[in-house]
Coordinates of C-alpha atoms in Angstrom, one line a residue:
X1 CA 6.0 -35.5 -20.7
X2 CA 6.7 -31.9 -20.2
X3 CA 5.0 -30.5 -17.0
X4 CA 2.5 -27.4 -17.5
X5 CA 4.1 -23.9 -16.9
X6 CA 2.2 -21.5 -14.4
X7 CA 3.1 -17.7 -14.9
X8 CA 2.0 -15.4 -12.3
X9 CA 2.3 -12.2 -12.5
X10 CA 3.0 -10.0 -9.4
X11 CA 4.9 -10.9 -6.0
X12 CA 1.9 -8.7 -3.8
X13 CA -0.2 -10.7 -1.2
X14 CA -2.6 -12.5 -4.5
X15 CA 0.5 -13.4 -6.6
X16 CA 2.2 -15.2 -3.2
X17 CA -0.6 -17.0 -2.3
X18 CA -1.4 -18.6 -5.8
X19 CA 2.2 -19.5 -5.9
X20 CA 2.1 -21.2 -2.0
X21 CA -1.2 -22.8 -3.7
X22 CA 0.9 -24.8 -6.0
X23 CA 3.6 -25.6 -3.8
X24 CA 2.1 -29.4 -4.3
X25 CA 1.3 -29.3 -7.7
X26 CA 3.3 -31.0 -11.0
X27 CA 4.1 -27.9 -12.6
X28 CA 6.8 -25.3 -13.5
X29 CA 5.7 -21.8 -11.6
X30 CA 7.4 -19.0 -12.7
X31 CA 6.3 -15.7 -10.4
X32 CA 7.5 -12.4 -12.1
X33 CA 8.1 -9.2 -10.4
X34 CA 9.3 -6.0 -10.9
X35 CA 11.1 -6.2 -7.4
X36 CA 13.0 -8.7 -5.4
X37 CA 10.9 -8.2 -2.2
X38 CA 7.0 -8.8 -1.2
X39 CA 5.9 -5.7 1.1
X40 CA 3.6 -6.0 3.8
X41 CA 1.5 -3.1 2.4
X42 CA -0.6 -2.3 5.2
X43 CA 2.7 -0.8 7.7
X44 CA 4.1 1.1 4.5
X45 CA 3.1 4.3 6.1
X46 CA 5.0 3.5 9.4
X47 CA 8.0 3.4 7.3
X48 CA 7.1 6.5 5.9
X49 CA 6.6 7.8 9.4
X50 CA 10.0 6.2 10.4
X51 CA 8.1 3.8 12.9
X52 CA 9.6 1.0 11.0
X53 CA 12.3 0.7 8.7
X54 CA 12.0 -1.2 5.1
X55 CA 13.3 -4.3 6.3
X56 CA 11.2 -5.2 9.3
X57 CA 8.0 -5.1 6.4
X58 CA 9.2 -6.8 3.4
X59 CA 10.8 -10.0 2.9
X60 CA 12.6 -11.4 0.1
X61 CA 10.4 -13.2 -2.5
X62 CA 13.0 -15.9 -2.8
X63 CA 13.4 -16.5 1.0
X64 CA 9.2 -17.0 1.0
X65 CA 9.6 -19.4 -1.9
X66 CA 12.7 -20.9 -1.6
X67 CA 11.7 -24.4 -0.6
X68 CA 8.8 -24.9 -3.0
X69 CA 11.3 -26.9 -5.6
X70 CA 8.8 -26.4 -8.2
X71 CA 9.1 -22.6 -8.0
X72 CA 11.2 -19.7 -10.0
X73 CA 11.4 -16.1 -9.4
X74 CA 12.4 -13.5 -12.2
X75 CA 13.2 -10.4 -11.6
X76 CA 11.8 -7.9 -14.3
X77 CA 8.9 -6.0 -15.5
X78 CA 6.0 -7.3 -17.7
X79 CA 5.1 -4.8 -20.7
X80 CA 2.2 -7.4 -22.6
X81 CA 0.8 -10.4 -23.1
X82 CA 0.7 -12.2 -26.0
X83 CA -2.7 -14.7 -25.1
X84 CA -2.9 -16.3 -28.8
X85 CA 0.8 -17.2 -28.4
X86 CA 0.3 -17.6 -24.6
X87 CA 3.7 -15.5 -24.0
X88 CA 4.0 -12.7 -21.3
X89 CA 6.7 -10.0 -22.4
X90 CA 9.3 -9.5 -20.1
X91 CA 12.0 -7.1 -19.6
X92 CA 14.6 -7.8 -17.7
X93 CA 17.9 -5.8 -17.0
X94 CA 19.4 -6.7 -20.1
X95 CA 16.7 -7.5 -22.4
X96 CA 13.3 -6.3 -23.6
X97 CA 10.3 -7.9 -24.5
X98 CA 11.7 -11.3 -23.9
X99 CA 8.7 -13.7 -24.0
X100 CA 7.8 -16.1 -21.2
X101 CA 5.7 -19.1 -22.4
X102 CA 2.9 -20.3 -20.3
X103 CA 0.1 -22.9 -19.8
X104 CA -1.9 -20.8 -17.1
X105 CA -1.8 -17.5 -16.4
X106 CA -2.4 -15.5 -13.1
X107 CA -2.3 -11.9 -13.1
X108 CA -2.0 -10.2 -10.0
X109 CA -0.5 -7.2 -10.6
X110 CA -1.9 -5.0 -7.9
X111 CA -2.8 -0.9 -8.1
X112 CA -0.9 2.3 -8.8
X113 CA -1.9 5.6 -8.0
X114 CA -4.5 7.5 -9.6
X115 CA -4.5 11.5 -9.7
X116 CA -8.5 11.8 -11.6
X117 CA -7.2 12.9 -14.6
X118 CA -4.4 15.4 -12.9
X119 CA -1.2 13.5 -14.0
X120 CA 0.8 16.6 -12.9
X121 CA 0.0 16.5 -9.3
X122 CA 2.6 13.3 -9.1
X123 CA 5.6 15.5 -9.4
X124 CA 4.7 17.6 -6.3
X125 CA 1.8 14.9 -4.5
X126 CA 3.6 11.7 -3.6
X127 CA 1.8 8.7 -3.3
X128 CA 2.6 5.4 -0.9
X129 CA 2.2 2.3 -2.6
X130 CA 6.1 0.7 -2.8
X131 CA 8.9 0.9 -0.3
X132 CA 10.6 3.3 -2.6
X133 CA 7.2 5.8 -2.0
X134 CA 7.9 5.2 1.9
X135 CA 11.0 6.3 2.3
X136 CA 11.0 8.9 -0.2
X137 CA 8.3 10.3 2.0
X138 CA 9.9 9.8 5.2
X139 CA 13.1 11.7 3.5
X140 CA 10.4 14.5 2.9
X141 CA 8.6 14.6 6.3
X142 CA 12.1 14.6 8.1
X143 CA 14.2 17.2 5.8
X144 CA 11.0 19.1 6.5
X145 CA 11.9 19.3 10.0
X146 CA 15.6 19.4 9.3
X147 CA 14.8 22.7 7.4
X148 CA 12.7 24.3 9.6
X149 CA 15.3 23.9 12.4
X150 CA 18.1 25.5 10.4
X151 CA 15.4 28.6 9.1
X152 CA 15.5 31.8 10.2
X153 CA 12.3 33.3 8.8
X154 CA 8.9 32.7 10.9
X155 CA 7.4 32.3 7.3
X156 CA 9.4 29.8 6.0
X157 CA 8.9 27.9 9.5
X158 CA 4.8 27.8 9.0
X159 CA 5.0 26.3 5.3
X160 CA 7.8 24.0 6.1
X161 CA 5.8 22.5 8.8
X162 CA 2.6 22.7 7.1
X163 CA 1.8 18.7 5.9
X164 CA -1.0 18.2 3.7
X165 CA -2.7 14.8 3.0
X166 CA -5.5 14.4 0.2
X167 CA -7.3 11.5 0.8
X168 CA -9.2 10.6 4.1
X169 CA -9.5 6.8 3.3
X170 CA -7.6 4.6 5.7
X171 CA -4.1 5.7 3.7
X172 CA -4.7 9.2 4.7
X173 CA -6.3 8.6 8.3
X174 CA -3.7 6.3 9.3
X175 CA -0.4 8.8 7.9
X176 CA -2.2 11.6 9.6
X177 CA -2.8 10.4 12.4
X178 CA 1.0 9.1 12.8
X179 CA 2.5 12.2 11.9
X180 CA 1.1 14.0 14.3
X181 CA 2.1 11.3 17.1
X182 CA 5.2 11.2 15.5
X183 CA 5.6 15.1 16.2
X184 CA 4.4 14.7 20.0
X185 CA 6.7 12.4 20.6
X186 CA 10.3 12.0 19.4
X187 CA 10.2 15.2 17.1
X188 CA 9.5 17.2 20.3
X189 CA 12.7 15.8 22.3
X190 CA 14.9 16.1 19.5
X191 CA 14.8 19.6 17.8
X192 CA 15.9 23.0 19.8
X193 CA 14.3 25.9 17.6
X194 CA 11.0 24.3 16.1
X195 CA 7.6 24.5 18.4
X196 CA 5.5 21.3 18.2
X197 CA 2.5 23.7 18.9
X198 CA 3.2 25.4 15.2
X199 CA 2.8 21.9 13.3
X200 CA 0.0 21.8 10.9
X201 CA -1.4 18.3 9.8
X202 CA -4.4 19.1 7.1
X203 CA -6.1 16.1 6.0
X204 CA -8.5 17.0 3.1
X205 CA -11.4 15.1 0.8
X206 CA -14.0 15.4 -1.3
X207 CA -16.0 13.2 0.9
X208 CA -18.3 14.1 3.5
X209 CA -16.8 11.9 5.8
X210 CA -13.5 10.0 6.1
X211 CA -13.3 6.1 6.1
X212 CA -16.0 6.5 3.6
X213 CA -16.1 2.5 3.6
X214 CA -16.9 2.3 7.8
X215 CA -20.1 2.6 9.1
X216 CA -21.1 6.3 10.1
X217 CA -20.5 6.3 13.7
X218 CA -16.5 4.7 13.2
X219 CA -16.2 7.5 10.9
X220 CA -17.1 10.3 13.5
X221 CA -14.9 8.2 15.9
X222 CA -12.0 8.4 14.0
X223 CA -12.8 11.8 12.9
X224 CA -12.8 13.1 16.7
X225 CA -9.7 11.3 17.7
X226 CA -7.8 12.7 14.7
X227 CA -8.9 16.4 15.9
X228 CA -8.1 15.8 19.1
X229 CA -4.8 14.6 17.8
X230 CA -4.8 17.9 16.4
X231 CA -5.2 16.7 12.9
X232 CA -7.3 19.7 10.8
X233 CA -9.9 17.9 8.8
X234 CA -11.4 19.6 5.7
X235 CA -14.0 17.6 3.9
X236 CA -16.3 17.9 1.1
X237 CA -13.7 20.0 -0.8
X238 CA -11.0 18.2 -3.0
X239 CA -7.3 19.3 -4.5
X240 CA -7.8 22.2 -7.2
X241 CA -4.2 22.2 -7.6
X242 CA -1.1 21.1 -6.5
X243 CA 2.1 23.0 -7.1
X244 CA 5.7 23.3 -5.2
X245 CA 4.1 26.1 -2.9
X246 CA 1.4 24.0 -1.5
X247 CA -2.3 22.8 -2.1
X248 CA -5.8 25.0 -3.4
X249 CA -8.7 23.8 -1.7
X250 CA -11.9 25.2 -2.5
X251 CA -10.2 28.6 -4.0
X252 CA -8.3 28.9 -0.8
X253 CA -4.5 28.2 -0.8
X254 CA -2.7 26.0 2.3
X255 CA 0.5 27.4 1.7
X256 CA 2.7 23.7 2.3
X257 CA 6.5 22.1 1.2
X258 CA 4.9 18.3 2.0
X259 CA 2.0 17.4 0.1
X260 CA 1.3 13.5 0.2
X261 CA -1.6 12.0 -1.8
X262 CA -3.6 9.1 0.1
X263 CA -6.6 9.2 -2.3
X264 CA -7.3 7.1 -5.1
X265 CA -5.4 4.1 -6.8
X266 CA -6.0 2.8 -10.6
X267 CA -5.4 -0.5 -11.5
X268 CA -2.7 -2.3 -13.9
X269 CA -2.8 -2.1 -17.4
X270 CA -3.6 -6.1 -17.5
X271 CA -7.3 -5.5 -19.1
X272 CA -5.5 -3.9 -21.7
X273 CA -2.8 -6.4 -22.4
X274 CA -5.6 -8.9 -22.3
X275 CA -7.9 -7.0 -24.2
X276 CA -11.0 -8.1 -22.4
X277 CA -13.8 -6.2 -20.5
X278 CA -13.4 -3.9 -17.8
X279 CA -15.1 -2.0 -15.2
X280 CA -15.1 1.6 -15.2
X281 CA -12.1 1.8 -13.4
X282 CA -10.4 -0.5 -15.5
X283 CA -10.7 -3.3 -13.4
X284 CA -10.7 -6.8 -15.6
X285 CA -13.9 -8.6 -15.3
X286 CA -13.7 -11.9 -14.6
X287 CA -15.9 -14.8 -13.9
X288 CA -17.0 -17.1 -10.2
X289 CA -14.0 -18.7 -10.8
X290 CA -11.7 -15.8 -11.6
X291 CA -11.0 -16.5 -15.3
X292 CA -11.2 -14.3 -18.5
X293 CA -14.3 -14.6 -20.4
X294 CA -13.3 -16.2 -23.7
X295 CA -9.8 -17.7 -22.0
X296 CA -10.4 -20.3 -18.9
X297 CA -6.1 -20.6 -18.8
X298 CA -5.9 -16.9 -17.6
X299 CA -7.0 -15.9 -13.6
X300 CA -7.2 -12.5 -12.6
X301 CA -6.8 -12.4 -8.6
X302 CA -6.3 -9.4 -6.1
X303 CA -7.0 -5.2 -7.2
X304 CA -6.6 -6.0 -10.7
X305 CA -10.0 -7.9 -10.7
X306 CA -13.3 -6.9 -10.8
X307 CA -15.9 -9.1 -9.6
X308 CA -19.0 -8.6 -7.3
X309 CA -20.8 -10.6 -4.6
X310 CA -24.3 -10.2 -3.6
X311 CA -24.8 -7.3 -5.9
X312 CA -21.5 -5.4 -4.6
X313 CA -18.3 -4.9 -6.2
X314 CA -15.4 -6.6 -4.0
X315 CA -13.4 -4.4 -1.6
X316 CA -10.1 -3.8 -3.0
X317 CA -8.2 -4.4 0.8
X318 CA -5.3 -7.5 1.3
X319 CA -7.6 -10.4 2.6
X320 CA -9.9 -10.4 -1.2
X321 CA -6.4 -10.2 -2.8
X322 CA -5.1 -13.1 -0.3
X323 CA -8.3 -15.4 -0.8
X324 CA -8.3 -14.2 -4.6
X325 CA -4.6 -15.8 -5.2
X326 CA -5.3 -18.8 -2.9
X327 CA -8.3 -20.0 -4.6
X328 CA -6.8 -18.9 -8.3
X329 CA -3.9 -21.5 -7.2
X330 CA -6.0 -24.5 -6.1
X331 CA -7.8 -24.2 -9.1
X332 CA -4.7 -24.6 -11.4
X333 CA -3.6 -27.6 -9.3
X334 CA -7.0 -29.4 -9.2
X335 CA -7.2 -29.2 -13.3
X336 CA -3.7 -30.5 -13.2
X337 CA -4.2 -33.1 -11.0
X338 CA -7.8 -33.9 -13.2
X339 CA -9.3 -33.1 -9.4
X340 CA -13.1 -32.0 -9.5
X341 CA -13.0 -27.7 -10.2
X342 CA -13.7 -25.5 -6.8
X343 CA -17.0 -24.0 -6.7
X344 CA -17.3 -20.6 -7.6
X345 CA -15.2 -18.2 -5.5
X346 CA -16.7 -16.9 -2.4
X347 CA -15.2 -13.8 -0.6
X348 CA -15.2 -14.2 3.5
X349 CA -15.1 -10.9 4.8
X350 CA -12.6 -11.1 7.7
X351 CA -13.5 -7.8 8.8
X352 CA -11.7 -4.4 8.1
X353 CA -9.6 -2.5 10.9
X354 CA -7.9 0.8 10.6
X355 CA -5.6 2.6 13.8
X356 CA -5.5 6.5 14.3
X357 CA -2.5 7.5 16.0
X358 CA -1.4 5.3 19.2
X359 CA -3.4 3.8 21.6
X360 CA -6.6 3.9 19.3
X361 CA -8.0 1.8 16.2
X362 CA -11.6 1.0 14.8
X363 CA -12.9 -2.2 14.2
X364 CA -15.7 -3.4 11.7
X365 CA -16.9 -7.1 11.1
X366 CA -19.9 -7.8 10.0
X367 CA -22.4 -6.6 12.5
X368 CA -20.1 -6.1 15.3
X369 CA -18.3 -2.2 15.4
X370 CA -16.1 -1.4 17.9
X371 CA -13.0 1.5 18.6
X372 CA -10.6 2.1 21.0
X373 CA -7.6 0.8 23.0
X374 CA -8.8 -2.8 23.3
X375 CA -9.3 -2.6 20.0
X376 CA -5.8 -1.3 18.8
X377 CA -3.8 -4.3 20.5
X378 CA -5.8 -6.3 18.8
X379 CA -4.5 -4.5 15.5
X380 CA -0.7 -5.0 16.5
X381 CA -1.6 -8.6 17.2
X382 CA -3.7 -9.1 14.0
X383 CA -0.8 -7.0 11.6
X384 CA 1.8 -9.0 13.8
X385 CA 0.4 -12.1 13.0
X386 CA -0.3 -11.1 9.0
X387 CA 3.4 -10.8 8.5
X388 CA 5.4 -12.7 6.0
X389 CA 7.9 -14.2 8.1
X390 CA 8.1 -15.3 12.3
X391 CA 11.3 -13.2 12.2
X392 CA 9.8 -9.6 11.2
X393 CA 7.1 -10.7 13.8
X394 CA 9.7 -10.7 16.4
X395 CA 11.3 -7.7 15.0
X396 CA 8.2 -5.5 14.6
X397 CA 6.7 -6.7 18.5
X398 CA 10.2 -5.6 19.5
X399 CA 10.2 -2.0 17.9
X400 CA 6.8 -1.6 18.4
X401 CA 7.1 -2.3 22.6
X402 CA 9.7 0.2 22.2
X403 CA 8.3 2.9 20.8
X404 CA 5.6 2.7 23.1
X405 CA 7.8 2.2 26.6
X406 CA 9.7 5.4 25.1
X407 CA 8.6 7.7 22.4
X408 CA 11.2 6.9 20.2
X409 CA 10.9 5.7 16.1
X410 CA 12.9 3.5 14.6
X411 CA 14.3 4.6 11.8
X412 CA 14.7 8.2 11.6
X413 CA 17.0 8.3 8.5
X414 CA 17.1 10.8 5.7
X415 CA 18.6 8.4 2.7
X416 CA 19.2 10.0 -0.8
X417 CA 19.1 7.4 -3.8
X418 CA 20.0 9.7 -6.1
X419 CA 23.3 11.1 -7.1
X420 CA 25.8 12.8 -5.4
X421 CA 24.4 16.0 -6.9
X422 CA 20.9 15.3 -5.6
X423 CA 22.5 14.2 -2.3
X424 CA 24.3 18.6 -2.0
X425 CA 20.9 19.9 -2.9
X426 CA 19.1 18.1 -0.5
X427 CA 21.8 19.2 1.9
X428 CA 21.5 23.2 0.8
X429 CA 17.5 23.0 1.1
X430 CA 16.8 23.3 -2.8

């Protein structure tokens, strides 16, 4: 008798854990993803504030999975599924469309950026979901600096140095607030002609507040520390427009050569390939225990789904996506195994933690709220701890004990992926 195929969909923090699930279980699993690696999404911006480097926050989907014998990776994109055939479309590096049969489906295909509507922001706005985004915006933040040094115009010195960040959810709060230790430390040993004092962080939001998802009195916390960071924070007001010379905010103009977007993300096109119901933000609905209506073979886990719990939409932050893919993968075993089904998914709220700059981080669980230093160890010990792997635990406590004994980052490199055209231009400034 053949054994039952599992497809999952996406090698984030939902797709792993539904695949560790069914480590046990008598089945084929196939997990596809459009890259090799799982990223620890939560450090990407201290890669992008050359913190960290790639390495010491992603791990190899392959060595995570190796020793479940039950267990294949594929490399390659998914374009469609085909649910009356029960095919997802794959293509691969040589082929297109190439379908991949399964029995159950889990789709965890995480988020992407979303501009509102403003598509054209991208090309000047960077966001920071992937390790590609992080160390194309390191590359930026550093041949800022690079620039600046070798400029001999006081003008061309205040734009190159002026760094603008739209979005003041954690994303933005956290890059901020880095940046500008990231200037106060190594940057200010390391450059001859460029004054520390003339760096401009803006951190900007149509919010009235940032961490709009912490209670009030974290957000004024954070808030303070990033001023007295000497972050400028601009609320209420969001991006008119984004060009090459900068950011318009309110009908004024931050004239700026580093614009990074931290605001908001859209999902997956998987309620399309489905095509199911979604939420307004395109979100696939699903049911207690994570399935599409109309097609109990198919589990939606992590930002992809939409589901709420006591009258409140899910947040969309690593420990739903985690529990999301665990319970989505017990379920698939237990009808496999004819076990009794799981009761209807129940989201434990761990409690949600954000640091800004060093030496400071907030804390929110349930009814307890707390900020500081006490509570920013606990953050390396909790991030440590969340890593994939005991050796980028080691290798992380390592850099990070560093940086703090001595200023210095750990991967300060400017990398060009591009040709050896791109590579000249970036050298000339263009």
């Amino acid at each position: 008798m053949t054994r039952p195929r599992v497809v999952i969909v996406g090698g984030g923090f939902a797709g792993l854990a539904a695949a560790q699930a069914l480590r046990k279980a008598d089945a084929g699993v196939i997990l596809i993803d459009r890259t090799n690696h799982h990223v620890f999404q939560p450090l990407l911006y201290q890669v992008a504030t050359s913190a960290l480097s790639p390495a010491q926050i992603a791990v190899p989907i392959r060595g995570v999975l190796g020793k479940q014998s039950n267990t294949t990776v594929i490399l390659g994109e998914v374009t469609g599924v085909d649910t009356d055939k029960r095919d997802v479309l794959v293509d691969s590096a040589d082929r297109l469309g190439v379908p991949v049969p399964y029995d159950y489906l889990v789709l965890a295909t995480g988020v992407r950026h979303s501009y509102f509507g403003h598509d054209e922001f991208e090309k000047f706005a960077p966001g920071l979901k992937s390790l590609a985004d992080a160390v194309g915006i390191r590359n930026r933040i550093l041949r800022a600096f690079e620039r600046a040094e070798a400029a001999e115009d006081p003008q061309a010195h205040r734009d190159l140095l002026t760094f603008v960040l739209v979005g003041a959810g954690p994303t933005g709060v956290e890059m901020a607030g880095a940046i500008a230790v990231l200037v106060r430390t190594t940057l200010r040993s390391e450059f001859r002609r460029i004054d520390p004092a003339a760096v401009r962080i803006v951190l900007i939001d149509m919010a009235q507040r940032v961490l709009g998802t912490f209670a009030e009195d974290l957000s004024r916390a954070a808030q303070a520390r990033l001023e007295r960071l000497g972050v400028e924070v601009r609320l209420g007001k969001g991006a008119d427009r984004i060009d090459d010379g900068g950011v318009v905010v309110g009908g004024e103009r931050i004239a700026s050569k580093t614009v990074i977007w931290t605001a908001g993300v859209a999902p997956s096109p998987a309620g399309k390939w489905l095509k199911t119901t979604m939420d307004r933000a395109g979100r696939v609905l699903v049911g207690p225990d994570l399935t599409v209506q109309g097609r109990p073979e198919i589990f939606v886990a992590g930002d992809t789904a939409s589901l709420q719990q006591d009258g409140k939409p899910l947040p969309g932050v690593a420990q739903t996506a985690l529990q999301q893919g665990r319970y989505a993968g017990e379920a698939i075993a237990r009808r496999i195994a004819g076990r009794p089904a799981l009761p209807p998914f129940r989201y434990s709220d761990r409690g949600s933690m954000a640091v800004v700059g060093q030496g400071f981080a907030l804390l929110q669980m349930g009814k307890i709220r707390a900020s500081g230093g006490l509570v920013w160890f606990a953050w390396l010990g909790v991030h440590l701890w969340a890593l994939a792997q005991p050796s980028l635990r080691l290798s992380v406590f390592v850099q990070w004990l560093w940086m703090l004994l001595t200023g210095q980052r750990g991967s300060r490199l400017i990398v060009n992926h591009g040709s050896t055209v791109d590579a000249k231009q970036g050298a000339l400034g263009k």
